[in-house]
Amino acid sequence: LDLLQSLSAVKVDIATAELRSAADPDRARETLERSREELTRAIESARRLVTGLRARELEGRDLVEALEALVAEADRRHAASFSFRCDARDLGTLSPDATECLYRIAQEPLSNAARHAEARTVAVTLTRTPEGHARLRVEDDGRGFDDAQAVRDDAFGVLGMRERDVALGGRVSIEGRPGEGTRVEAAVPLAG
């Protein structure tokens, strides 16, 4: 919110400076100087936001360890039973971006299953495909959805998952059936 307010203030100041530039150049310069200071604060705020977006949970951990911790925390905090299985401890080489992508993708369906799906069980599986991808699957036995409730591409969580995965050359699929739960699957290519 502070960042948006700062940028809005700069926009107003620049418009004001434009209006004043011919009639009162000194006040226009003062307004532009104030805008420059506000922009500096906005840049600092943006840096703090971007740093906060990085998955601190991954610092010092590989993807398997981070997912184990994420699932264990969900299991402690929610009524549903959460489990994690990795079918290939040696996934191969995942770039830091691919690691964060899969971690962030896992967060979304885990959160949805706990908050909205009324799931009793949630299973997270990480595997290596024969095609050389790391594949993450999150399945729950919750409410699911029907075609009328089809997952909207413009929903922030879905959009975020798809954008992360596609940026790395991967793919995300989301499937559900009323009363039978939901399955989210994401795959990203392994490096080299």
C-alpha atoms as one frame of an Amber mdcrd trajectory, in Angstrom:
protein
   0.000   0.000   0.000   2.832   2.431   0.828   4.402   1.751  -2.549   1.161
   2.485  -4.402   0.629   5.667  -2.413   4.184   6.812  -3.132   3.867   6.197
  -6.845   0.499   7.956  -6.955   1.980  10.969  -5.162   4.837  11.111  -7.678
   2.378  11.019 -10.559   0.419  13.946  -9.087   3.645  15.884  -8.407   4.852
  15.442 -11.984   1.514  16.654 -13.344   1.694  19.654 -11.001   5.271  20.432
 -12.077   4.207  20.316 -15.729   1.492  22.882 -15.047   3.862  25.129 -13.094
   6.865  24.818 -15.395   6.136  27.931 -17.501   4.546  30.155 -14.857   6.731
  29.306 -11.851   9.853  27.306 -12.798  11.323  27.452  -9.270   8.248  25.822
  -7.704   8.189  23.274 -10.534  11.828  22.348  -9.720  10.924  22.001  -6.017
   8.019  19.743  -6.925  10.261  17.601  -9.134  12.872  17.354  -6.369  10.161
  16.164  -3.955   9.097  13.611  -6.594  12.676  12.355  -6.909  12.869  11.828
  -3.134   9.514  10.045  -3.155  10.675   7.808  -5.999  13.808   6.905  -4.024
  11.599   5.826  -1.108   9.346   3.872  -3.501  12.355   2.031  -4.954  13.512
   1.100  -1.440   9.999  -0.118  -0.634   9.893  -2.189  -3.837  13.255  -3.773
  -2.950  11.910  -4.770   0.466   8.820  -6.295  -1.167  10.840  -8.276  -3.698
  13.174  -9.564  -0.988  10.131 -10.658   1.006   8.816 -12.596  -2.003  11.831
 -14.882  -2.038  11.109 -18.132  -0.290  13.062 -17.846   2.956  12.002 -21.422
   3.642  14.399 -22.527   0.894  17.471 -20.887   2.391  19.888 -23.666   3.241
  17.460 -26.402   2.095  16.920 -28.324  -1.072  13.426 -28.712  -2.519  12.751
 -32.045  -0.817  13.645 -30.697   2.626  11.616 -27.529   2.068   8.538 -29.473
   0.909   8.847 -31.872   3.852   8.843 -28.884   6.218   5.952 -27.188   4.386
   3.787 -30.304   4.518   4.684 -31.015   8.156   3.691 -27.456   9.092   0.370
 -27.779   7.226  -0.262 -31.085   9.017   0.336 -29.434  12.409  -1.863 -26.418
  11.672  -4.901 -27.935   9.982  -7.447 -30.640  10.683  -6.744 -32.527   7.450
  -4.006 -35.147   7.275  -1.117 -33.971   5.068   1.557 -36.319   3.716   4.673
 -35.958   1.569   6.426 -38.560  -0.560   9.424 -38.147  -2.825   9.813 -41.013
  -5.262  13.236 -39.855  -6.410  15.561 -38.446  -3.771  17.998 -37.747  -6.580
  15.877 -35.493  -8.728  18.843 -34.236 -10.652  19.782 -30.605 -10.906  17.087
 -28.022 -10.304  17.904 -24.383 -10.835  17.153 -22.065  -7.908  14.284 -20.612
  -9.965  12.809 -24.074 -10.627  13.161 -24.986  -6.957  11.355 -21.832  -5.862
   8.732 -22.304  -8.594   7.771 -25.791  -7.401   7.848 -24.715  -3.763   5.551
 -21.751  -4.409   3.243 -23.867  -6.548   2.953 -26.378  -3.685   1.935 -23.620
  -1.283  -1.174 -22.637  -3.256  -3.059 -25.980  -3.381  -1.990 -26.814   0.186
  -3.509 -23.556   1.350  -6.655 -24.059  -0.734  -7.131 -27.625   0.499  -6.848
 -26.494   4.104  -9.044 -23.396   3.814 -11.659 -24.098   1.156 -11.810 -27.723
   0.042 -12.870 -29.313   3.343 -10.362 -32.061   2.580  -9.643 -34.885   4.998
  -6.382 -35.918   3.326  -3.864 -34.042   1.203  -0.984 -35.857  -0.482   2.083
 -34.160  -1.958   4.315 -36.207  -4.250   7.549 -35.221  -5.954   8.917 -37.416
  -8.743  11.341 -37.376 -11.638   9.717 -38.129 -14.984  11.340 -40.206 -17.740
  11.316 -37.023 -19.871  13.668 -35.286 -17.421  11.215 -33.145 -15.459  10.684
 -32.704 -11.752   6.956 -33.269 -11.223   5.015 -32.045  -8.211   1.530 -33.383
  -7.529  -0.822 -32.169  -4.804  -4.047 -34.160  -4.415  -6.850 -33.721  -1.930
 -10.129 -35.535  -1.264 -12.087 -32.334  -0.692 -15.079 -30.810  -2.422 -13.489
 -30.551  -5.850 -15.300 -28.493  -8.478 -17.549 -28.958 -11.483 -17.409 -27.419
 -14.942 -19.555 -24.493 -13.805 -16.930 -23.743 -11.154 -14.007 -24.494 -13.449
 -10.785 -23.040 -12.206 -10.535 -19.537 -13.632  -7.296 -18.557 -15.292  -7.701
 -15.065 -13.863  -7.749 -16.261 -10.247  -4.544 -14.972  -8.640  -3.414 -18.338
  -7.279  -3.980 -20.175 -10.554  -2.471 -17.355 -12.564   0.586 -17.259 -10.316
   1.129 -21.014 -10.582   0.824 -20.967 -14.360   3.039 -17.936 -14.829   5.799
 -19.386 -12.656   5.759 -22.729 -14.389   5.463 -21.504 -17.972   8.330 -19.055
 -17.431  10.553 -22.066 -16.792   9.281 -24.118 -19.720   7.005 -26.237 -17.564
   3.315 -26.941 -17.372   0.572 -26.918 -14.742  -2.671 -28.855 -14.808  -5.588
 -28.528 -12.413  -8.318 -31.147 -12.312 -11.255 -31.692 -10.038 -14.577 -33.462
  -9.718 -17.418 -32.555  -7.388 -17.047 -34.499  -4.165 -13.885 -36.234  -5.381
 -11.238 -33.634  -4.691  -8.698 -31.722  -6.704  -5.344 -32.552  -8.243  -2.742
 -29.943  -9.139   0.260 -31.133 -11.087   3.270 -29.072 -12.144   6.392 -30.125
 -13.989   9.569 -28.195 -14.685  12.533 -29.349 -16.755  15.635 -30.426 -14.898
  18.825 -28.581 -15.755  21.304 -30.293 -18.068
